[in-house]
Amino acid sequence: ILNVEQSPQSLHVQEGDSTNFTCSFPSSNFYALHWYRWETAKSPEALFVMTLNGDEKKKGRISATLNTKEGYSYLYIKGSQPEDSATYLCAPLFGGNNRLAFGKGNQVVVIP
Amino acid sequence: GAGVSQSPRYKVAKRGQDVALRCDPISGHVSLFWYQQALGQGPEFLTYFQNEAQLDKSGLPSDRFFAERPEGSVSTLKIQRTQQEDSAVYLCASSGHVGGYTFGSGTRLTVV
């Protein structure tokens, strides 16, 4: 069983504030890390696929970093907006295995 | 189609009833995955197909769960004699290459 931890599990953010949360995973045999954004009743939307240690990716106001040696990734939301309210799922892939191992998600509620 | 399509979107089943959940992957995608997301948890892997071959079914929780993909495109996840603990969102994803996964909107199953 692969232990993928996301924290905090739930957070409320005031509109305009920036926030960040963490995904930690086993560092051995790491292959890639996927971040998804999932709104209720919709499909999980792919945000980033990251592979290299030190990778940084950005999409609009959302960015992510990756540390494969210590097994963690941070997701940042700058200037949160109500439309950022969603669950953010982290899912690493490990070598020799093509199935994603999901964390429980970070549920973000942006308060107008 | 343009995306992964799942049906039905919602299903209410009486305990003991059999259900069948359908997934229409993106045309040409070789790989197809089923995940189960229980309330408060992250998606958990159920099973994986490469074309019509079921290469991994290690995540199926019991022998009441059965999946097929007879022609290498549409897949059906069948749950026999449903129990309350089967209540969850069932997600399907397809992939045409390593690292790229497209998810459907899921089927929310409620067993009463």
Short mmCIF file of C-alpha atoms in Angstrom, two decimals:
data_model
loop_
_atom_site.label_atom_id
_atom_site.label_comp_id
_atom_site.label_asym_id
_atom_site.label_seq_id
_atom_site.Cartn_x
_atom_site.Cartn_y
_atom_site.Cartn_z
CA ILE A 1 0.00 0.00 0.00
CA LEU A 2 1.47 3.35 -1.08
CA ASN A 3 1.13 6.09 1.54
CA VAL A 4 0.21 9.39 -0.13
CA GLU A 5 -0.60 12.12 2.38
CA GLN A 6 -2.16 15.46 1.62
CA SER A 7 -2.43 18.23 4.19
CA PRO A 8 -4.39 20.06 5.29
CA GLN A 9 -7.34 17.92 4.26
CA SER A 10 -9.68 20.90 4.29
CA LEU A 11 -9.15 24.64 4.30
CA HIS A 12 -11.17 27.82 4.03
CA VAL A 13 -9.51 30.78 2.37
CA GLN A 14 -10.65 34.36 2.12
CA GLU A 15 -11.01 35.63 -1.43
CA GLY A 16 -7.80 37.37 -2.48
CA ASP A 17 -5.60 35.47 -0.03
CA SER A 18 -2.91 33.06 -1.19
CA THR A 19 -2.66 29.54 0.11
CA ASN A 20 -0.65 26.38 -0.27
CA PHE A 21 -0.86 22.73 0.64
CA THR A 22 1.33 19.68 0.67
CA CYS A 23 1.46 16.22 -0.85
CA SER A 24 3.96 13.72 0.53
CA PHE A 25 4.72 10.34 -0.98
CA PRO A 26 7.34 7.56 -0.88
CA SER A 27 10.44 8.79 -2.71
CA SER A 28 11.71 5.38 -3.77
CA ASN A 29 10.95 4.28 -7.33
CA PHE A 30 9.26 7.60 -8.09
CA TYR A 31 8.29 8.16 -11.73
CA ALA A 32 5.92 11.16 -11.98
CA LEU A 33 3.47 13.24 -9.96
CA HIS A 34 0.04 14.32 -11.17
CA TRP A 35 -2.06 17.11 -9.69
CA TYR A 36 -5.78 17.22 -10.44
CA ARG A 37 -8.45 19.74 -9.65
CA TRP A 38 -11.86 18.18 -8.99
CA GLU A 39 -15.09 20.10 -8.71
CA THR A 40 -18.21 18.33 -7.51
CA ALA A 41 -20.13 16.55 -10.27
CA LYS A 42 -17.39 17.22 -12.81
CA SER A 43 -14.42 15.26 -14.14
CA PRO A 44 -11.07 15.61 -12.36
CA GLU A 45 -9.14 18.13 -14.42
CA ALA A 46 -5.43 17.60 -14.97
CA LEU A 47 -3.36 20.51 -13.67
CA PHE A 48 0.24 19.35 -13.78
CA VAL A 49 2.41 16.35 -14.51
CA MET A 50 5.81 16.68 -12.89
CA THR A 51 8.76 14.34 -13.16
CA LEU A 52 12.06 16.03 -12.31
CA ASN A 53 13.39 16.97 -8.91
CA GLY A 54 13.12 20.73 -8.54
CA ASP A 55 10.42 20.99 -11.20
CA GLU A 56 8.20 24.04 -10.95
CA LYS A 57 5.05 24.38 -13.03
CA LYS A 58 2.55 27.20 -13.32
CA LYS A 59 -0.95 27.51 -14.74
CA GLY A 60 -2.48 30.93 -14.21
CA ARG A 61 -2.57 31.63 -10.47
CA ILE A 62 -1.80 28.01 -9.56
CA SER A 63 1.73 26.68 -9.34
CA ALA A 64 3.44 23.57 -8.03
CA THR A 65 6.89 22.44 -6.99
CA LEU A 66 8.37 18.97 -6.70
CA ASN A 67 11.03 17.42 -4.46
CA THR A 68 11.57 13.82 -5.49
CA LYS A 69 14.47 13.18 -3.09
CA GLU A 70 12.40 13.84 0.01
CA GLY A 71 9.06 12.90 -1.53
CA TYR A 72 6.86 15.97 -1.46
CA SER A 73 5.13 18.51 -3.66
CA TYR A 74 3.57 21.87 -2.84
CA LEU A 75 0.62 23.39 -4.64
CA TYR A 76 0.17 27.16 -4.40
CA ILE A 77 -2.87 29.29 -5.23
CA LYS A 78 -2.14 32.99 -5.50
CA GLY A 79 -4.95 35.48 -4.91
CA SER A 80 -7.68 32.83 -4.37
CA GLN A 81 -10.96 33.31 -6.20
CA PRO A 82 -14.32 31.60 -5.53
CA GLU A 83 -13.87 29.55 -8.72
CA ASP A 84 -10.78 27.96 -7.13
CA SER A 85 -13.07 26.14 -4.70
CA ALA A 86 -12.51 22.46 -5.43
CA THR A 87 -10.70 19.38 -4.20
CA TYR A 88 -7.07 19.20 -5.30
CA LEU A 89 -5.83 15.65 -5.73
CA CYS A 90 -2.22 14.57 -5.76
CA ALA A 91 -1.37 11.26 -7.47
CA PRO A 92 2.16 9.91 -7.85
CA LEU A 93 3.17 7.24 -10.31
CA PHE A 94 5.87 4.77 -9.47
CA GLY A 95 8.20 2.88 -11.77
CA GLY A 96 6.87 -0.34 -13.22
CA ASN A 97 3.30 0.60 -12.36
CA ASN A 98 0.98 2.69 -14.51
CA ARG A 99 -1.79 3.22 -11.98
CA LEU A 100 -2.11 6.47 -10.09
CA ALA A 101 -1.95 6.34 -6.28
CA PHE A 102 -4.19 9.13 -4.99
CA GLY A 103 -4.09 11.03 -1.75
CA LYS A 104 -7.35 11.99 0.00
CA GLY A 105 -7.22 15.45 -1.51
CA ASN A 106 -7.09 19.02 -0.25
CA GLN A 107 -10.60 20.46 -0.16
CA VAL A 108 -10.44 24.22 -0.68
CA VAL A 109 -13.34 26.59 -0.07
CA VAL A 110 -12.78 30.20 -1.07
CA ILE A 111 -15.00 32.58 0.86
CA PRO A 112 -16.11 35.68 -1.10
CA GLY B 1 -15.93 11.31 -28.35
CA ALA B 2 -14.11 14.31 -26.98
CA GLY B 3 -13.92 13.03 -23.44
CA VAL B 4 -14.53 10.03 -21.23
CA SER B 5 -18.23 9.44 -20.78
CA GLN B 6 -19.72 7.56 -17.83
CA SER B 7 -23.29 6.47 -17.30
CA PRO B 8 -25.44 6.66 -15.37
CA ARG B 9 -24.35 9.81 -13.53
CA TYR B 10 -26.29 8.75 -10.44
CA LYS B 11 -27.59 5.37 -9.39
CA VAL B 12 -29.61 4.44 -6.35
CA ALA B 13 -29.73 0.71 -5.71
CA LYS B 14 -31.49 -1.30 -3.06
CA ARG B 15 -29.22 -3.53 -1.01
CA GLY B 16 -28.82 -6.83 -2.80
CA GLN B 17 -29.52 -5.42 -6.25
CA ASP B 18 -27.03 -5.85 -9.13
CA VAL B 19 -25.76 -2.74 -10.90
CA ALA B 20 -23.80 -2.08 -14.09
CA LEU B 21 -21.77 1.06 -14.65
CA ARG B 22 -20.60 2.02 -18.10
CA CYS B 23 -17.50 3.82 -19.29
CA ASP B 24 -16.94 5.12 -22.82
CA PRO B 25 -13.25 6.01 -23.10
CA ILE B 26 -11.66 8.38 -25.58
CA SER B 27 -11.58 6.69 -28.96
CA GLY B 28 -8.27 4.96 -29.55
CA HIS B 29 -7.14 5.01 -25.93
CA VAL B 30 -5.53 1.69 -25.15
CA SER B 31 -5.57 1.86 -21.35
CA LEU B 32 -8.65 2.07 -19.16
CA PHE B 33 -8.79 2.32 -15.38
CA TRP B 34 -11.58 2.10 -12.79
CA TYR B 35 -11.31 3.84 -9.43
CA GLN B 36 -13.62 3.91 -6.41
CA GLN B 37 -13.88 7.01 -4.26
CA ALA B 38 -15.66 6.55 -0.94
CA LEU B 39 -16.77 9.60 1.03
CA GLY B 40 -13.80 11.37 2.62
CA GLN B 41 -11.25 9.24 0.82
CA GLY B 42 -9.13 9.60 -2.27
CA PRO B 43 -9.87 7.52 -5.36
CA GLU B 44 -8.74 3.91 -4.89
CA PHE B 45 -7.60 1.78 -7.81
CA LEU B 46 -9.92 -1.07 -8.78
CA THR B 47 -8.80 -2.50 -12.10
CA TYR B 48 -6.89 -1.80 -15.32
CA PHE B 49 -7.36 -2.87 -18.95
CA GLN B 50 -5.00 -2.71 -21.86
CA ASN B 51 -7.26 -3.04 -24.87
CA GLU B 52 -9.55 -5.96 -24.00
CA ALA B 53 -7.12 -7.60 -21.59
CA GLN B 54 -7.67 -7.07 -17.88
CA LEU B 55 -4.07 -6.84 -16.73
CA ASP B 56 -4.63 -5.91 -13.11
CA LYS B 57 -7.70 -6.52 -10.98
CA SER B 58 -5.97 -6.48 -7.65
CA GLY B 59 -8.01 -3.53 -6.39
CA LEU B 60 -11.43 -5.14 -6.76
CA PRO B 61 -12.68 -5.38 -3.16
CA SER B 62 -14.58 -8.64 -3.47
CA ASP B 63 -15.75 -11.24 -5.94
CA ARG B 64 -19.01 -9.30 -6.21
CA PHE B 65 -17.12 -6.83 -8.41
CA PHE B 66 -16.52 -7.71 -12.03
CA ALA B 67 -15.25 -5.60 -14.93
CA GLU B 68 -15.03 -6.25 -18.63
CA ARG B 69 -13.97 -4.54 -21.82
CA PRO B 70 -14.78 -7.16 -24.47
CA GLU B 71 -13.92 -5.15 -27.58
CA GLY B 72 -11.21 -2.98 -26.15
CA SER B 73 -13.32 0.17 -26.05
CA VAL B 74 -16.41 0.47 -23.80
CA SER B 75 -16.02 -1.01 -20.33
CA THR B 76 -18.61 -2.11 -17.81
CA LEU B 77 -18.11 -2.42 -14.08
CA LYS B 78 -20.66 -4.75 -12.54
CA ILE B 79 -21.40 -5.03 -8.85
CA GLN B 80 -23.51 -7.97 -7.74
CA ARG B 81 -25.62 -8.05 -4.59
CA THR B 82 -24.75 -4.48 -3.68
CA GLN B 83 -23.99 -3.62 -0.06
CA GLN B 84 -24.06 -0.26 1.69
CA GLU B 85 -20.28 -0.12 1.77
CA ASP B 86 -20.32 -0.10 -2.06
CA SER B 87 -21.76 3.43 -1.97
CA ALA B 88 -19.12 5.59 -3.63
CA VAL B 89 -18.23 7.54 -6.74
CA TYR B 90 -16.88 5.23 -9.43
CA LEU B 91 -14.43 6.98 -11.74
CA CYS B 92 -13.21 5.76 -15.09
CA ALA B 93 -10.07 7.06 -16.79
CA SER B 94 -8.50 6.31 -20.14
CA SER B 95 -4.98 6.86 -21.39
CA GLY B 96 -3.39 6.75 -24.80
CA HIS B 97 0.17 7.06 -23.59
CA VAL B 98 2.17 6.82 -20.40
CA GLY B 99 1.47 9.72 -18.07
CA GLY B 100 -1.67 11.18 -19.64
CA TYR B 101 -4.99 10.25 -18.04
CA THR B 102 -8.44 11.64 -18.84
CA PHE B 103 -11.18 11.06 -16.32
CA GLY B 104 -14.92 10.82 -16.69
CA SER B 105 -17.34 12.61 -14.36
CA GLY B 106 -17.98 9.44 -12.43
CA THR B 107 -21.04 7.51 -11.38
CA ARG B 108 -22.29 8.19 -7.87
CA LEU B 109 -23.72 4.96 -6.50
CA THR B 110 -25.88 5.05 -3.39
CA VAL B 111 -26.98 1.74 -1.90
CA VAL B 112 -29.98 2.00 0.39
#
